[in-house]
PDB file of C-alpha atoms in Angstrom:
ATOM      1  CA  UNK H   1     -20.737  -4.406   0.513  1.00  0.00           C
ATOM      2  CA  UNK H   2     -17.391  -6.160   0.618  1.00  0.00           C
ATOM      3  CA  UNK H   3     -14.172  -4.325  -0.028  1.00  0.00           C
ATOM      4  CA  UNK H   4     -11.075  -6.282  -0.950  1.00  0.00           C
ATOM      5  CA  UNK H   5      -7.671  -4.811  -0.343  1.00  0.00           C
ATOM      6  CA  UNK H   6      -4.006  -5.560  -0.498  1.00  0.00           C
ATOM      7  CA  UNK H   7      -0.755  -3.709  -0.272  1.00  0.00           C
ATOM      8  CA  UNK H   8       1.528  -3.761  -3.273  1.00  0.00           C
ATOM      9  CA  UNK H   9       5.207  -2.776  -3.440  1.00  0.00           C
ATOM     10  CA  UNK H  10       6.321  -0.344  -6.159  1.00  0.00           C
ATOM     11  CA  UNK H  11       9.579   1.513  -6.779  1.00  0.00           C
ATOM     12  CA  UNK H  12       7.972   4.549  -5.094  1.00  0.00           C
ATOM     13  CA  UNK H  13       6.748   2.698  -2.021  1.00  0.00           C
ATOM     14  CA  UNK H  14       3.908   0.447  -0.995  1.00  0.00           C
ATOM     15  CA  UNK H  15       0.418   1.147  -2.377  1.00  0.00           C
ATOM     16  CA  UNK H  16      -2.834   0.206  -0.670  1.00  0.00           C
ATOM     17  CA  UNK H  17      -5.252  -1.082  -3.330  1.00  0.00           C
ATOM     18  CA  UNK H  18      -8.974  -1.338  -2.569  1.00  0.00           C
ATOM     19  CA  UNK H  19     -11.637  -2.893  -4.798  1.00  0.00           C
ATOM     20  CA  UNK H  20     -15.375  -3.372  -4.617  1.00  0.00           C
ATOM     21  CA  UNK H  21     -17.097  -5.814  -6.980  1.00  0.00           C
ATOM     22  CA  UNK H  22     -13.876  -6.191  -9.008  1.00  0.00           C
ATOM     23  CA  UNK H  23     -13.614  -2.416  -9.593  1.00  0.00           C
ATOM     24  CA  UNK H  24     -10.775  -0.324  -8.203  1.00  0.00           C
ATOM     25  CA  UNK H  25     -12.105   2.070  -5.555  1.00  0.00           C
ATOM     26  CA  UNK H  26      -8.968   3.489  -3.980  1.00  0.00           C
ATOM     27  CA  UNK H  27      -5.207   3.631  -4.362  1.00  0.00           C
ATOM     28  CA  UNK H  28      -3.545   4.726  -1.147  1.00  0.00           C
ATOM     29  CA  UNK H  29      -0.138   6.267  -1.754  1.00  0.00           C
ATOM     30  CA  UNK H  30       2.906   5.872   0.494  1.00  0.00           C
ATOM     31  CA  UNK H  31       2.802   8.397   3.313  1.00  0.00           C
ATOM     32  CA  UNK H  32      -0.965   8.914   3.144  1.00  0.00           C
ATOM     33  CA  UNK H  33      -2.948   8.260   6.306  1.00  0.00           C
ATOM     34  CA  UNK H  34      -5.287   5.635   4.862  1.00  0.00           C
ATOM     35  CA  UNK H  35      -6.454   2.731   6.954  1.00  0.00           C
ATOM     36  CA  UNK H  36      -7.070  -0.667   5.365  1.00  0.00           C
ATOM     37  CA  UNK H  37     -10.828  -1.250   5.108  1.00  0.00           C
ATOM     38  CA  UNK H  38     -11.137  -3.534   8.097  1.00  0.00           C
ATOM     39  CA  UNK H  39     -14.034  -1.895   9.929  1.00  0.00           C
ATOM     40  CA  UNK H  40     -17.669  -2.648   9.279  1.00  0.00           C
ATOM     41  CA  UNK H  41     -18.245   0.852   7.938  1.00  0.00           C
ATOM     42  CA  UNK H  42     -15.197   1.147   5.686  1.00  0.00           C
ATOM     43  CA  UNK H  43     -16.053   2.785   2.405  1.00  0.00           C
ATOM     44  CA  UNK H  44     -19.690   3.254   3.352  1.00  0.00           C
ATOM     45  CA  UNK H  45     -19.576   6.825   4.622  1.00  0.00           C
ATOM     46  CA  UNK H  46     -21.647   8.326   1.792  1.00  0.00           C
ATOM     47  CA  UNK H  47     -24.112   5.517   1.205  1.00  0.00           C
ATOM     48  CA  UNK H  48     -24.953   4.618   4.773  1.00  0.00           C
ATOM     49  CA  UNK H  49     -24.479   0.951   3.855  1.00  0.00           C
ATOM     50  CA  UNK H  50     -22.547  -1.400   6.031  1.00  0.00           C
ATOM     51  CA  UNK H  51     -19.467  -3.010   4.559  1.00  0.00           C
ATOM     52  CA  UNK H  52     -16.636  -5.321   5.401  1.00  0.00           C
ATOM     53  CA  UNK H  53     -13.026  -5.362   4.378  1.00  0.00           C
ATOM     54  CA  UNK H  54     -11.262  -8.508   3.272  1.00  0.00           C
ATOM     55  CA  UNK H  55      -7.504  -8.697   2.867  1.00  0.00           C
ATOM     56  CA  UNK H  56      -6.794 -10.211  -0.501  1.00  0.00           C
ATOM     57  CA  UNK H  57      -3.625 -12.219  -1.013  1.00  0.00           C
ATOM     58  CA  UNK H  58      -3.413 -11.062  -4.597  1.00  0.00           C
ATOM     59  CA  UNK H  59      -5.649 -13.396  -6.584  1.00  0.00           C
ATOM     60  CA  UNK H  60      -8.586 -10.974  -6.762  1.00  0.00           C
ATOM     61  CA  UNK H  61      -6.323  -7.975  -7.347  1.00  0.00           C
ATOM     62  CA  UNK H  62      -3.833  -9.781  -9.581  1.00  0.00           C
ATOM     63  CA  UNK H  63      -4.765  -8.014 -12.824  1.00  0.00           C
ATOM     64  CA  UNK H  64      -4.482  -4.624 -11.134  1.00  0.00           C
ATOM     65  CA  UNK H  65      -1.114  -5.354  -9.546  1.00  0.00           C
ATOM     66  CA  UNK H  66       0.168  -6.770 -12.842  1.00  0.00           C
ATOM     67  CA  UNK H  67      -0.800  -3.580 -14.681  1.00  0.00           C
ATOM     68  CA  UNK H  68       0.872  -1.442 -12.007  1.00  0.00           C
ATOM     69  CA  UNK H  69       4.039  -3.550 -12.266  1.00  0.00           C
ATOM     70  CA  UNK H  70       4.009  -3.103 -16.044  1.00  0.00           C
ATOM     71  CA  UNK H  71       3.510   0.661 -15.643  1.00  0.00           C
ATOM     72  CA  UNK H  72       6.426   0.993 -13.228  1.00  0.00           C
ATOM     73  CA  UNK H  73       8.653  -1.099 -15.516  1.00  0.00           C
ATOM     74  CA  UNK H  74       7.719   1.184 -18.453  1.00  0.00           C
ATOM     75  CA  UNK H  75       5.881  -1.600 -20.302  1.00  0.00           C
ATOM     76  CA  UNK H  76       2.402  -0.053 -19.981  1.00  0.00           C
ATOM     77  CA  UNK H  77       1.219   3.457 -20.853  1.00  0.00           C
ATOM     78  CA  UNK H  78      -2.506   3.083 -20.128  1.00  0.00           C
ATOM     79  CA  UNK H  79      -4.555   1.099 -17.647  1.00  0.00           C
ATOM     80  CA  UNK H  80      -7.378  -1.250 -18.578  1.00  0.00           C
ATOM     81  CA  UNK H  81      -9.452  -1.916 -15.472  1.00  0.00           C
ATOM     82  CA  UNK H  82     -12.823  -1.113 -13.987  1.00  0.00           C
ATOM     83  CA  UNK H  83     -12.794   1.916 -11.705  1.00  0.00           C
ATOM     84  CA  UNK H  84     -15.608   2.706  -9.279  1.00  0.00           C
ATOM     85  CA  UNK H  85     -16.130   6.481  -9.034  1.00  0.00           C
ATOM     86  CA  UNK H  86     -19.619   6.185  -7.554  1.00  0.00           C
ATOM     87  CA  UNK H  87     -18.659   8.104  -4.418  1.00  0.00           C
ATOM     88  CA  UNK H  88     -17.525  11.227  -6.298  1.00  0.00           C
ATOM     89  CA  UNK H  89     -19.602  14.208  -7.404  1.00  0.00           C
ATOM     90  CA  UNK H  90     -20.565  14.687 -11.037  1.00  0.00           C
ATOM     91  CA  UNK H  91     -18.041  17.508 -11.458  1.00  0.00           C
ATOM     92  CA  UNK H  92     -15.187  15.518  -9.911  1.00  0.00           C
ATOM     93  CA  UNK H  93     -16.125  12.499 -12.000  1.00  0.00           C
ATOM     94  CA  UNK H  94     -15.982  14.659 -15.160  1.00  0.00           C
ATOM     95  CA  UNK H  95     -12.529  15.919 -14.169  1.00  0.00           C
ATOM     96  CA  UNK H  96     -11.252  12.425 -13.374  1.00  0.00           C
ATOM     97  CA  UNK H  97     -12.655  11.027 -16.615  1.00  0.00           C
ATOM     98  CA  UNK H  98     -10.875  13.788 -18.517  1.00  0.00           C
ATOM     99  CA  UNK H  99      -7.567  13.051 -16.781  1.00  0.00           C
ATOM    100  CA  UNK H 100      -7.412   9.570 -18.312  1.00  0.00           C
ATOM    101  CA  UNK H 101      -7.366  11.210 -21.760  1.00  0.00           C
ATOM    102  CA  UNK H 102      -4.079  13.013 -21.029  1.00  0.00           C
ATOM    103  CA  UNK H 103      -1.530  10.971 -22.982  1.00  0.00           C
ATOM    104  CA  UNK H 104       1.292   9.152 -21.224  1.00  0.00           C
ATOM    105  CA  UNK H 105       4.377  11.368 -21.139  1.00  0.00           C
ATOM    106  CA  UNK H 106       2.401  14.584 -21.595  1.00  0.00           C
ATOM    107  CA  UNK H 107       1.090  17.168 -19.178  1.00  0.00           C
ATOM    108  CA  UNK H 108      -1.570  19.842 -19.132  1.00  0.00           C
ATOM    109  CA  UNK H 109      -2.587  22.617 -16.752  1.00  0.00           C
ATOM    110  CA  UNK H 110      -5.418  22.874 -14.247  1.00  0.00           C
ATOM    111  CA  UNK H 111      -6.795  25.666 -16.466  1.00  0.00           C
ATOM    112  CA  UNK H 112      -6.808  23.396 -19.530  1.00  0.00           C
ATOM    113  CA  UNK H 113      -8.666  20.698 -17.593  1.00  0.00           C
ATOM    114  CA  UNK H 114     -11.253  23.243 -16.380  1.00  0.00           C
ATOM    115  CA  UNK H 115     -11.803  24.355 -19.965  1.00  0.00           C
ATOM    116  CA  UNK H 116     -12.010  20.760 -21.213  1.00  0.00           C
ATOM    117  CA  UNK H 117     -14.801  19.886 -18.760  1.00  0.00           C
ATOM    118  CA  UNK H 118     -16.753  22.998 -19.710  1.00  0.00           C
ATOM    119  CA  UNK H 119     -16.091  24.972 -16.526  1.00  0.00           C
ATOM    120  CA  UNK H 120     -13.280  27.420 -17.452  1.00  0.00           C
ATOM    121  CA  UNK H 121     -13.591  29.382 -14.197  1.00  0.00           C
ATOM    122  CA  UNK H 122     -13.407  26.268 -12.001  1.00  0.00           C
ATOM    123  CA  UNK H 123      -9.605  26.024 -11.913  1.00  0.00           C
ATOM    124  CA  UNK H 124      -9.449  25.668  -8.121  1.00  0.00           C
ATOM    125  CA  UNK H 125     -12.224  23.084  -8.179  1.00  0.00           C
ATOM    126  CA  UNK H 126     -10.183  21.104 -10.714  1.00  0.00           C
ATOM    127  CA  UNK H 127      -7.241  21.266  -8.307  1.00  0.00           C
ATOM    128  CA  UNK H 128      -9.482  19.995  -5.534  1.00  0.00           C
ATOM    129  CA  UNK H 129     -10.748  17.157  -7.731  1.00  0.00           C
ATOM    130  CA  UNK H 130      -7.157  16.172  -8.499  1.00  0.00           C
ATOM    131  CA  UNK H 131      -6.206  16.394  -4.814  1.00  0.00           C
ATOM    132  CA  UNK H 132      -9.030  14.031  -3.850  1.00  0.00           C
ATOM    133  CA  UNK H 133      -8.540  11.604  -6.744  1.00  0.00           C
ATOM    134  CA  UNK H 134      -9.336   8.233  -5.151  1.00  0.00           C
ATOM    135  CA  UNK H 135      -7.207   6.286  -7.656  1.00  0.00           C
ATOM    136  CA  UNK H 136      -4.014   8.268  -8.301  1.00  0.00           C
ATOM    137  CA  UNK H 137      -1.510   6.827 -10.781  1.00  0.00           C
ATOM    138  CA  UNK H 138      -4.299   4.896 -12.543  1.00  0.00           C
ATOM    139  CA  UNK H 139      -6.165   8.178 -13.074  1.00  0.00           C
ATOM    140  CA  UNK H 140      -3.091  10.304 -13.809  1.00  0.00           C
ATOM    141  CA  UNK H 141      -3.631  13.495 -11.814  1.00  0.00           C
ATOM    142  CA  UNK H 142       0.176  13.709 -11.622  1.00  0.00           C
ATOM    143  CA  UNK H 143       0.090  14.907 -15.257  1.00  0.00           C
ATOM    144  CA  UNK H 144      -1.655  18.162 -14.291  1.00  0.00           C
ATOM    145  CA  UNK H 145       0.558  21.193 -13.618  1.00  0.00           C
ATOM    146  CA  UNK H 146       0.095  24.821 -12.678  1.00  0.00           C
ATOM    147  CA  UNK H 147      -0.200  27.301 -15.537  1.00  0.00           C
ATOM    148  CA  UNK H 148       3.360  28.499 -14.865  1.00  0.00           C
ATOM    149  CA  UNK H 149       4.649  24.952 -15.407  1.00  0.00           C
ATOM    150  CA  UNK H 150       5.386  24.265 -11.741  1.00  0.00           C
ATOM    151  CA  UNK H 151       4.249  20.998 -10.214  1.00  0.00           C
ATOM    152  CA  UNK H 152       1.466  22.288  -7.980  1.00  0.00           C
ATOM    153  CA  UNK H 153       0.500  19.661  -5.423  1.00  0.00           C
ATOM    154  CA  UNK H 154       0.121  15.902  -5.211  1.00  0.00           C
ATOM    155  CA  UNK H 155      -1.361  13.630  -2.557  1.00  0.00           C
ATOM    156  CA  UNK H 156       1.815  11.527  -2.521  1.00  0.00           C
ATOM    157  CA  UNK H 157       4.056  14.589  -2.305  1.00  0.00           C
ATOM    158  CA  UNK H 158       5.938  16.536  -4.934  1.00  0.00           C
ATOM    159  CA  UNK H 159       8.849  14.075  -5.011  1.00  0.00           C
ATOM    160  CA  UNK H 160       6.450  11.311  -6.035  1.00  0.00           C
ATOM    161  CA  UNK H 161       4.770  13.532  -8.650  1.00  0.00           C
ATOM    162  CA  UNK H 162       8.169  14.414 -10.088  1.00  0.00           C
ATOM    163  CA  UNK H 163       9.197  10.731 -10.111  1.00  0.00           C
ATOM    164  CA  UNK H 164       6.014   9.697 -11.936  1.00  0.00           C
ATOM    165  CA  UNK H 165       6.509  12.404 -14.552  1.00  0.00           C
ATOM    166  CA  UNK H 166      10.162  11.371 -15.002  1.00  0.00           C
ATOM    167  CA  UNK H 167       9.133   7.717 -15.323  1.00  0.00           C
ATOM    168  CA  UNK H 168       6.867   8.682 -18.221  1.00  0.00           C
ATOM    169  CA  UNK H 169       9.586  10.531 -20.157  1.00  0.00           C
TER     170      UNK H 169
END
């Protein structure tokens, strides 16, 4: 399995973008401890397969970086790209698939997401699914708030979550 990756500058810092077979696998946020997929086992922890990482100069990831640029310049409100969620559990996949239905500029609560995926008591599990979202920004976990309206958490930090929400207003 070959993973392609590149770093991409944004107004909030540099993102690490990782694809496999033209599908986005991971978005590493600024400040996260994510290594570029350069080792022979990168991205293969769950499957046992061997893989390699290839730095991409932008051609392979061009459509993804273009959409991110459009998002950050407030010219795009949704993303249109293949996303590979094959390494997530069924529950986390259901949560992540629901998150893409939250409209640009709107928010909902962890409780509302739990109810929407048919697991109303799984509020903490929804929070965990958001916290481990492999493709933040593209799958907008930043749009999910605590029931009291406070921000909750975010892998990129609360300042980044606040900035993303302000960008969408």
